[in-house]
């Protein structure tokens, strides 16, 4: 089970990517998280802002699948500035 959201620029409303939980295990209360972002929008903090918002929602029991105890991220090491989010 998973859930995705669009990432939109606040100033233009333009869709620039998506983020969400790729897998959600209700019994174990954990989920995998990921995002895709248009390369011309890398390095501006858009993915970071979006992921913080959905992680906060998941740990405060605001999502339809229930509360989480753990979120896991898998990264693709290229490009380095994009993959660094998971290590902060």
CSV table of C-alpha atoms in Angstrom, one decimal:
chain,number,residue,atom,x,y,z
A,1,UNK,CA,0.0,0.0,0.0
A,2,UNK,CA,1.3,3.5,-0.7
A,3,UNK,CA,0.2,7.1,-1.1
A,4,UNK,CA,1.7,10.0,-3.2
A,5,UNK,CA,1.3,13.8,-3.4
A,6,UNK,CA,2.2,16.4,-6.0
A,7,UNK,CA,5.0,18.9,-5.2
A,8,UNK,CA,3.9,22.3,-6.4
A,9,UNK,CA,5.7,25.6,-6.4
A,10,UNK,CA,3.9,28.1,-4.1
A,11,UNK,CA,4.5,31.1,-6.4
A,12,UNK,CA,3.3,29.5,-9.7
A,13,UNK,CA,1.3,26.4,-8.6
A,14,UNK,CA,3.3,24.5,-11.2
A,15,UNK,CA,3.7,20.7,-10.5
A,16,UNK,CA,7.5,20.1,-10.2
A,17,UNK,CA,7.5,16.6,-8.7
A,18,UNK,CA,5.9,14.1,-6.4
A,19,UNK,CA,6.6,12.6,-3.0
A,20,UNK,CA,5.0,10.0,-0.8
A,21,UNK,CA,5.1,6.7,0.9
A,22,UNK,CA,6.0,3.9,-1.5
A,23,UNK,CA,5.2,1.1,0.9
A,24,UNK,CA,3.2,1.2,4.1
A,25,UNK,CA,3.1,-1.8,6.5
A,26,UNK,CA,0.2,-1.2,8.8
A,27,UNK,CA,1.1,-4.1,11.1
A,28,UNK,CA,4.7,-3.0,11.6
A,29,UNK,CA,3.8,0.7,11.4
A,30,UNK,CA,6.6,1.6,9.0
A,31,UNK,CA,6.8,3.0,5.5
A,32,UNK,CA,9.3,3.7,2.8
A,33,UNK,CA,9.5,7.2,1.6
A,34,UNK,CA,10.6,8.7,-1.7
A,35,UNK,CA,10.3,11.6,-4.1
A,36,UNK,CA,10.9,12.6,-7.7
A,37,UNK,CA,11.7,16.2,-8.6
A,38,UNK,CA,12.3,18.0,-11.9
A,39,UNK,CA,16.1,18.5,-12.2
A,40,UNK,CA,15.8,22.2,-12.8
A,41,UNK,CA,14.3,22.5,-9.3
A,42,UNK,CA,17.1,20.6,-7.4
A,43,UNK,CA,18.9,22.4,-4.7
A,44,UNK,CA,16.1,24.8,-3.6
A,45,UNK,CA,14.7,22.8,-0.7
A,46,UNK,CA,11.4,21.8,-2.4
A,47,UNK,CA,11.8,18.1,-1.7
A,48,UNK,CA,13.0,18.8,1.9
A,49,UNK,CA,9.9,20.9,2.6
A,50,UNK,CA,7.5,18.4,1.1
A,51,UNK,CA,9.0,15.4,2.9
A,52,UNK,CA,9.1,17.2,6.3
A,53,UNK,CA,5.4,17.9,5.9
A,54,UNK,CA,4.3,14.4,5.0
A,55,UNK,CA,6.6,12.9,7.7
A,56,UNK,CA,5.1,15.2,10.3
A,57,UNK,CA,1.6,14.2,9.2
A,58,UNK,CA,2.5,10.4,9.4
A,59,UNK,CA,3.9,10.6,12.9
A,60,UNK,CA,0.9,12.7,14.2
A,61,UNK,CA,-1.6,10.1,12.9
A,62,UNK,CA,-3.1,12.5,10.3
A,63,UNK,CA,-3.0,10.0,7.3
A,64,UNK,CA,-5.6,7.4,6.3
A,65,UNK,CA,-3.3,4.4,7.1
A,66,UNK,CA,-2.7,5.3,10.7
A,67,UNK,CA,0.3,6.4,12.7
A,68,UNK,CA,3.9,5.4,11.9
A,69,UNK,CA,6.8,4.4,14.2
A,70,UNK,CA,9.5,4.3,11.5
A,71,UNK,CA,10.1,5.8,8.0
A,72,UNK,CA,12.9,4.5,5.8
A,73,UNK,CA,14.5,6.2,2.8
A,74,UNK,CA,16.3,4.7,-0.1
A,75,UNK,CA,18.5,6.9,-2.2
A,76,UNK,CA,20.1,6.8,-5.6
A,77,UNK,CA,23.6,8.3,-5.1
A,78,UNK,CA,23.5,10.5,-8.2
A,79,UNK,CA,23.3,13.5,-8.2
A,80,UNK,CA,25.1,14.0,-4.9
A,81,UNK,CA,23.2,17.2,-3.9
A,82,UNK,CA,19.9,15.3,-4.3
A,83,UNK,CA,20.9,12.2,-2.4
A,84,UNK,CA,22.2,14.2,0.5
A,85,UNK,CA,18.7,14.9,1.9
A,86,UNK,CA,18.5,11.5,3.5
A,87,UNK,CA,21.8,12.0,5.4
A,88,UNK,CA,20.8,15.3,7.1
